[in-house]
Amino acid sequence: MRRLIAAAAATLTLLCTGAAAVVAGPAAPAAAVENGLARTPPMGFNNWNAFGCDVTEQLIKDVADLFVSSGLQAVGYEYVNIDDCWALKERDPETGRLVPDPVKFPSGIAGVAGYVHAKGLKLGLYADAGTRTCAGYPGSLGHEDLDARTFAEWQIDYLKYDNCYNESDGSQADYLRRYTAMGQALTRTGRPIVYSICEWGTSQPWTWAADVGNLWRTTGDISDNWSSVRSIIATNAPLYPYAGPGHWNDPDMLEVGNGGMTATEYRTHMSMWAMMAAPLIIGTDLRGASAETMDILTNSEIIAVDQDPLGVQATVVSDSGGLMVLDKPLADGQRAIALYNSTDTVATVSVPATETGLRRAPAYRLQDLWTGAVTQARTTIEAAVPAHGTVVFKVRPSTPHARTAPAVTVGGTASTLIPAPAGAGTLATVATHRGPGTLRDVRVDIAAPPGWTVTATSPARTRSLVTDASLATAWDIGVPEGATAGRYPFTVTATYRWGDGRVSATSTELAATLVTAPVDGRRHLSTITPFGSVNGQGPVENDRSNGGPAAEDGNLITIGDAVYTRGLGVSAPSEIRYYLGGRCTRLTADVGIDVEDGTGASARFVVYADDTAVATVTAAPGAPVALDADVTGAAWLRLVMTGEPGGEAVHGDWAVPVLTCGEAGPADPVQPVERVLFSFEDGTDEWTIANADGGGSVASTSLFHTDGGQALLARAPVNGNWFGRTLSEPLDLGDGQVLKVDLRTTGAGSSGEIAVQVGDDLSWCQGGQWTWTGAGGSRTITRALDEISCPAGVTLDRDRVRGVWVFLNGGGDVYLDALRVG
């Protein structure tokens, strides 16, 4: 749990979070705790993601009723779990026992358990391995036996055991001690209670927790956004050696249906949790869930993969360039094969069947677990997977079957486009036959958006395709005059005959990006979509250094002692191309070698207006060099960086590149405009810690800064704390859409969250969690104000913000600067 709740108008309580998990190399897993429970991953509901502290007896009863009436129980969901805030703030003074809040739970927890059990379901409860829970209610540290007996008397079936206010020294030995104490206490009660260890992956629980509990969190808390899900998959997927019946890696609860992701992303969320043999704990308000949400949550084929009695977490077969293949053996002898695409464009993901656990066979039967389609492949399992999508096949060896359709993949790429009259672009498609036998009369067609034209410039038909052969076609795209910038869909369909003359078709949607000339004004170049780019290592990075081969793996751009929040991180040889349409006049930037480079090499930075070099700078490691280029009237802008001979991989930066277009002048503000709220130039700007007994401190520092010459040094305790202040006068965020803050860590990375207080009663609103790893890493944390949620009945009034807080976790020094709104 990470979200913090206001205990009273001016009292802040601690957010429960953890440092990002550091993945250890595979090792022999410990023996599972012998309680006979959770032989398959638990399935159920938890109120926290959707309701936070707003949990009541009626809500839990409503969920239990819905489990039965909606079919959730029928497909395997059984645990209805109560999270934090169910108790009174103090224990019973005579017995020392935890006391259910009589307003929220008039029947008591035991009464709710009776209601849930009568439905054939089970009840879960929340406690904490510290002196207090994350929302400030009594913790169980030092009360393990009493609390375990209480839970057993109430007929609890599942315990989520959190990690706030833990008084820990941060050692793995302490984590093992605290979590073992409750595990043994539960065992002594004699009641079967599933034990869920929630310490956020801080102490690498996969290396020890199988002897203690039934499941353990491997990461910080999930958020309802793609970045969070992608990050958690990357951390949890490699931990497959540690999971098995009765002991599971837990990448946190499901966000399906909470509104922050697309249906494609939610299907990936569900698919990858199933492949990773993760607990499936619903975290949405089921009372208003859409039909689409329920369809995802009740997909019996995907659930069967998760609940397979063999109890094996999928092996990562391959993981490269944002594409991952997972292979999970099933008890009936089949395999579940997931083709996962974390990138932002459609991609063809494939794996030879012999590289999975499948035995060699004349053919393989593929059942798509989302569409239900059944096809047969000859040697390769493949699909065109949409951006952020996952295709899951159930696969078994077979012999070619005359009535089973062949597997055909249709993929492709689209170039970046510009508008008419110069408007044109290209699109390349590939239709590949992966099934047995021969396809006949193969034809590829494209459905374009209204007003667009698509013309084949190479053959779009072929009389036949044998197994593993492809039909590649090039197309010219005509862009209609007046088309606006954006992404446009093109549906590519391959039609073909197979078998005894049957006709089938396979379709894929590609998206082409249209760029237009920049509008009037001065803009950071990192906010303008380039026409195209090539880069020596990995992608060109926006507002961070190049880092390495993966996307978004760099830090804040740093040249010499200067740290920049805007710019382009590149690796030689590099070229970035922009369409200007003759509308722009000037480009300014600081250029240089990023401090991450370490090669000692120099690099040459050249700006081209059309084909003319209008600015050239050679930069050595050290201070940045200013560059000023006249691009008046140019249709095209090119930024080229090359390294010295033998130093081609040098990492460089185009820092704060500002493009001036139209009638804009040097005095016009640079868009997008951001307003700095706290810059710490005069000290700590009265920032402090929210929880005096939670540890941590603040001080002024000049060792890191992105705005001015000073920043805030926050010494974060292992358990984390909130850093910020309550304001004497309301702060007006105006029409701002995002909050930003620049961070640099000294340890392994950062987990955190942003919160604000609003109104005269200082109501607490929070959200927008983040997690990243990497010693000494730095980032600009950007979180939409829409990601911040308030308690029931409270509105986030952006004109009356009365407090701003940042949660920092994991121990060690964290440098923080330029909290701003934009």
mmCIF file of N, CA and C in Angstrom, residues 356-418:
data_model
loop_
_atom_site.group_PDB
_atom_site.id
_atom_site.type_symbol
_atom_site.label_atom_id
_atom_site.label_comp_id
_atom_site.label_asym_id
_atom_site.label_seq_id
_atom_site.Cartn_x
_atom_site.Cartn_y
_atom_site.Cartn_z
ATOM 1 N N THR A 356 10.885 -22.814 -27.242
ATOM 2 C CA THR A 356 10.028 -22.910 -26.059
ATOM 3 C C THR A 356 10.111 -24.348 -25.540
ATOM 4 N N GLY A 357 9.244 -24.665 -24.613
ATOM 5 C CA GLY A 357 9.222 -26.022 -24.092
ATOM 6 C C GLY A 357 8.451 -26.995 -24.960
ATOM 7 N N LEU A 358 7.989 -26.562 -26.118
ATOM 8 C CA LEU A 358 7.243 -27.448 -27.010
ATOM 9 C C LEU A 358 8.168 -28.465 -27.668
ATOM 10 N N ARG A 359 7.698 -29.684 -27.769
ATOM 11 C CA ARG A 359 8.480 -30.689 -28.481
ATOM 12 C C ARG A 359 8.358 -30.459 -29.991
ATOM 13 N N ARG A 360 9.298 -30.980 -30.723
ATOM 14 C CA ARG A 360 9.275 -30.861 -32.182
ATOM 15 C C ARG A 360 8.076 -31.630 -32.738
ATOM 16 N N ALA A 361 7.347 -31.014 -33.678
ATOM 17 C CA ALA A 361 6.141 -31.632 -34.223
ATOM 18 C C ALA A 361 5.930 -31.145 -35.648
ATOM 19 N N PRO A 362 5.098 -31.866 -36.419
ATOM 20 C CA PRO A 362 4.819 -31.422 -37.795
ATOM 21 C C PRO A 362 4.084 -30.087 -37.851
ATOM 22 N N ALA A 363 3.320 -29.767 -36.793
ATOM 23 C CA ALA A 363 2.579 -28.504 -36.741
ATOM 24 C C ALA A 363 2.231 -28.215 -35.293
ATOM 25 N N TYR A 364 1.705 -27.001 -35.067
ATOM 26 C CA TYR A 364 1.300 -26.600 -33.719
ATOM 27 C C TYR A 364 -0.052 -25.909 -33.798
ATOM 28 N N ARG A 365 -0.948 -26.328 -32.926
ATOM 29 C CA ARG A 365 -2.283 -25.714 -32.845
ATOM 30 C C ARG A 365 -2.213 -24.516 -31.913
ATOM 31 N N LEU A 366 -2.642 -23.355 -32.412
ATOM 32 C CA LEU A 366 -2.619 -22.110 -31.638
ATOM 33 C C LEU A 366 -4.052 -21.669 -31.354
ATOM 34 N N GLN A 367 -4.362 -21.459 -30.078
ATOM 35 C CA GLN A 367 -5.656 -20.890 -29.702
ATOM 36 C C GLN A 367 -5.424 -19.531 -29.074
ATOM 37 N N ASP A 368 -5.903 -18.471 -29.724
ATOM 38 C CA ASP A 368 -5.795 -17.113 -29.196
ATOM 39 C C ASP A 368 -6.761 -16.980 -28.026
ATOM 40 N N LEU A 369 -6.241 -16.713 -26.834
ATOM 41 C CA LEU A 369 -7.081 -16.734 -25.638
ATOM 42 C C LEU A 369 -7.904 -15.475 -25.453
ATOM 43 N N TRP A 370 -7.739 -14.482 -26.313
ATOM 44 C CA TRP A 370 -8.600 -13.296 -26.261
ATOM 45 C C TRP A 370 -9.652 -13.317 -27.363
ATOM 46 N N THR A 371 -9.297 -13.753 -28.547
ATOM 47 C CA THR A 371 -10.270 -13.767 -29.643
ATOM 48 C C THR A 371 -10.932 -15.125 -29.815
ATOM 49 N N GLY A 372 -10.299 -16.164 -29.301
ATOM 50 C CA GLY A 372 -10.815 -17.510 -29.480
ATOM 51 C C GLY A 372 -10.416 -18.153 -30.796
ATOM 52 N N ALA A 373 -9.778 -17.415 -31.690
ATOM 53 C CA ALA A 373 -9.413 -17.950 -33.003
ATOM 54 C C ALA A 373 -8.424 -19.104 -32.864
ATOM 55 N N VAL A 374 -8.604 -20.126 -33.686
ATOM 56 C CA VAL A 374 -7.722 -21.289 -33.694
ATOM 57 C C VAL A 374 -7.044 -21.368 -35.060
ATOM 58 N N THR A 375 -5.731 -21.412 -35.054
ATOM 59 C CA THR A 375 -4.945 -21.543 -36.280
ATOM 60 C C THR A 375 -3.871 -22.593 -36.048
ATOM 61 N N GLN A 376 -3.138 -22.899 -37.111
ATOM 62 C CA GLN A 376 -2.026 -23.837 -36.965
ATOM 63 C C GLN A 376 -0.764 -23.241 -37.581
ATOM 64 N N ALA A 377 0.342 -23.420 -36.859
ATOM 65 C CA ALA A 377 1.641 -22.936 -37.317
ATOM 66 C C ALA A 377 2.536 -24.122 -37.629
ATOM 67 N N ARG A 378 3.458 -23.891 -38.522
ATOM 68 C CA ARG A 378 4.373 -24.980 -38.909
ATOM 69 C C ARG A 378 5.585 -25.031 -37.988
ATOM 70 N N THR A 379 6.322 -23.928 -37.862
ATOM 71 C CA THR A 379 7.535 -23.942 -37.035
ATOM 72 C C THR A 379 7.652 -22.728 -36.121
ATOM 73 N N THR A 380 6.946 -21.639 -36.445
ATOM 74 C CA THR A 380 7.142 -20.371 -35.743
ATOM 75 C C THR A 380 5.825 -19.864 -35.191
ATOM 76 N N ILE A 381 5.841 -19.466 -33.920
ATOM 77 C CA ILE A 381 4.682 -18.854 -33.270
ATOM 78 C C ILE A 381 4.865 -17.346 -33.367
ATOM 79 N N GLU A 382 3.900 -16.668 -33.974
ATOM 80 C CA GLU A 382 4.110 -15.260 -34.330
ATOM 81 C C GLU A 382 2.787 -14.520 -34.354
ATOM 82 N N ALA A 383 2.846 -13.214 -34.080
ATOM 83 C CA ALA A 383 1.670 -12.359 -34.207
ATOM 84 C C ALA A 383 2.113 -10.920 -34.380
ATOM 85 N N ALA A 384 1.286 -10.139 -35.072
ATOM 86 C CA ALA A 384 1.455 -8.687 -35.102
ATOM 87 C C ALA A 384 0.752 -8.154 -33.863
ATOM 88 N N VAL A 385 1.521 -7.638 -32.921
ATOM 89 C CA VAL A 385 0.998 -7.260 -31.614
ATOM 90 C C VAL A 385 0.877 -5.744 -31.547
ATOM 91 N N PRO A 386 -0.297 -5.214 -31.188
ATOM 92 C CA PRO A 386 -0.444 -3.760 -31.131
ATOM 93 C C PRO A 386 0.424 -3.141 -30.051
ATOM 94 N N ALA A 387 0.654 -1.848 -30.155
ATOM 95 C CA ALA A 387 1.411 -1.128 -29.135
ATOM 96 C C ALA A 387 0.801 -1.383 -27.766
ATOM 97 N N HIS A 388 1.650 -1.714 -26.789
ATOM 98 C CA HIS A 388 1.253 -1.982 -25.404
ATOM 99 C C HIS A 388 0.358 -3.207 -25.295
ATOM 100 N N GLY A 389 0.385 -4.057 -26.316
ATOM 101 C CA GLY A 389 -0.518 -5.204 -26.348
ATOM 102 C C GLY A 389 0.188 -6.514 -26.056
ATOM 103 N N THR A 390 -0.615 -7.547 -25.840
ATOM 104 C CA THR A 390 -0.112 -8.896 -25.614
ATOM 105 C C THR A 390 -1.049 -9.884 -26.281
ATOM 106 N N VAL A 391 -0.485 -10.799 -27.034
ATOM 107 C CA VAL A 391 -1.228 -11.920 -27.603
ATOM 108 C C VAL A 391 -0.845 -13.167 -26.817
ATOM 109 N N VAL A 392 -1.844 -13.898 -26.340
ATOM 110 C CA VAL A 392 -1.587 -15.127 -25.592
ATOM 111 C C VAL A 392 -2.178 -16.296 -26.366
ATOM 112 N N PHE A 393 -1.332 -17.245 -26.684
ATOM 113 C CA PHE A 393 -1.765 -18.468 -27.347
ATOM 114 C C PHE A 393 -1.662 -19.647 -26.375
ATOM 115 N N LYS A 394 -2.641 -20.548 -26.440
ATOM 116 C CA LYS A 394 -2.468 -21.872 -25.868
ATOM 117 C C LYS A 394 -2.046 -22.768 -27.026
ATOM 118 N N VAL A 395 -0.908 -23.436 -26.849
ATOM 119 C CA VAL A 395 -0.275 -24.136 -27.963
ATOM 120 C C VAL A 395 -0.071 -25.600 -27.606
ATOM 121 N N ARG A 396 -0.323 -26.450 -28.585
ATOM 122 C CA ARG A 396 0.000 -27.863 -28.421
ATOM 123 C C ARG A 396 0.527 -28.411 -29.744
ATOM 124 N N PRO A 397 1.418 -29.401 -29.686
ATOM 125 C CA PRO A 397 1.881 -30.057 -30.915
ATOM 126 C C PRO A 397 0.718 -30.771 -31.597
ATOM 127 N N SER A 398 0.759 -30.806 -32.928
ATOM 128 C CA SER A 398 -0.295 -31.480 -33.673
ATOM 129 C C SER A 398 0.258 -31.909 -35.028
ATOM 130 N N THR A 399 -0.607 -32.471 -35.812
ATOM 131 C CA THR A 399 -0.294 -32.739 -37.214
ATOM 132 C C THR A 399 -1.118 -31.785 -38.054
ATOM 133 N N PRO A 400 -0.681 -31.423 -39.259
ATOM 134 C CA PRO A 400 -1.466 -30.503 -40.091
ATOM 135 C C PRO A 400 -2.891 -31.010 -40.275
ATOM 136 N N HIS A 401 -3.834 -30.096 -40.068
ATOM 137 C CA HIS A 401 -5.249 -30.459 -40.160
ATOM 138 C C HIS A 401 -5.889 -29.657 -41.285
ATOM 139 N N ALA A 402 -6.536 -30.348 -42.186
ATOM 140 C CA ALA A 402 -7.056 -29.692 -43.397
ATOM 141 C C ALA A 402 -8.121 -28.658 -43.086
ATOM 142 N N ARG A 403 -8.792 -28.762 -41.944
ATOM 143 C CA ARG A 403 -9.874 -27.825 -41.645
ATOM 144 C C ARG A 403 -9.480 -26.750 -40.642
ATOM 145 N N THR A 404 -8.223 -26.711 -40.254
ATOM 146 C CA THR A 404 -7.751 -25.667 -39.346
ATOM 147 C C THR A 404 -6.986 -24.619 -40.138
ATOM 148 N N ALA A 405 -7.384 -23.356 -39.983
ATOM 149 C CA ALA A 405 -6.794 -22.276 -40.773
ATOM 150 C C ALA A 405 -5.306 -22.124 -40.472
ATOM 151 N N PRO A 406 -4.518 -21.771 -41.457
ATOM 152 C CA PRO A 406 -3.096 -21.534 -41.224
ATOM 153 C C PRO A 406 -2.869 -20.219 -40.489
ATOM 154 N N ALA A 407 -1.782 -20.146 -39.742
ATOM 155 C CA ALA A 407 -1.405 -18.903 -39.067
ATOM 156 C C ALA A 407 -0.760 -17.967 -40.082
ATOM 157 N N VAL A 408 -1.337 -16.781 -40.223
ATOM 158 C CA VAL A 408 -0.816 -15.774 -41.148
ATOM 159 C C VAL A 408 -0.630 -14.479 -40.363
ATOM 160 N N THR A 409 0.549 -13.892 -40.485
ATOM 161 C CA THR A 409 0.848 -12.641 -39.786
ATOM 162 C C THR A 409 0.901 -11.501 -40.780
ATOM 163 N N VAL A 410 0.236 -10.399 -40.447
ATOM 164 C CA VAL A 410 0.278 -9.190 -41.267
ATOM 165 C C VAL A 410 0.845 -8.066 -40.416
ATOM 166 N N GLY A 411 2.007 -7.592 -40.790
ATOM 167 C CA GLY A 411 2.649 -6.509 -40.059
ATOM 168 C C GLY A 411 3.090 -5.419 -40.996
ATOM 169 N N GLY A 412 3.820 -4.461 -40.452
ATOM 170 C CA GLY A 412 4.308 -3.385 -41.312
ATOM 171 C C GLY A 412 4.763 -2.192 -40.525
ATOM 172 N N THR A 413 5.251 -1.204 -41.263
ATOM 173 C CA THR A 413 5.702 0.048 -40.667
ATOM 174 C C THR A 413 5.255 1.202 -41.553
ATOM 175 N N ALA A 414 5.045 2.334 -40.928
ATOM 176 C CA ALA A 414 4.655 3.537 -41.667
ATOM 177 C C ALA A 414 5.670 4.632 -41.408
ATOM 178 N N SER A 415 6.034 5.350 -42.443
ATOM 179 C CA SER A 415 6.947 6.465 -42.281
ATOM 180 C C SER A 415 6.206 7.642 -41.656
ATOM 181 N N THR A 416 6.972 8.589 -41.146
ATOM 182 C CA THR A 416 6.368 9.845 -40.709
ATOM 183 C C THR A 416 5.978 10.651 -41.940
ATOM 184 N N LEU A 417 4.854 11.340 -41.876
ATOM 185 C CA LEU A 417 4.275 12.017 -43.026
ATOM 186 C C LEU A 417 4.260 13.518 -42.819
ATOM 187 N N ILE A 418 4.190 14.252 -43.942
ATOM 188 C CA ILE A 418 3.999 15.699 -43.904
ATOM 189 C C ILE A 418 2.806 16.042 -44.780
#
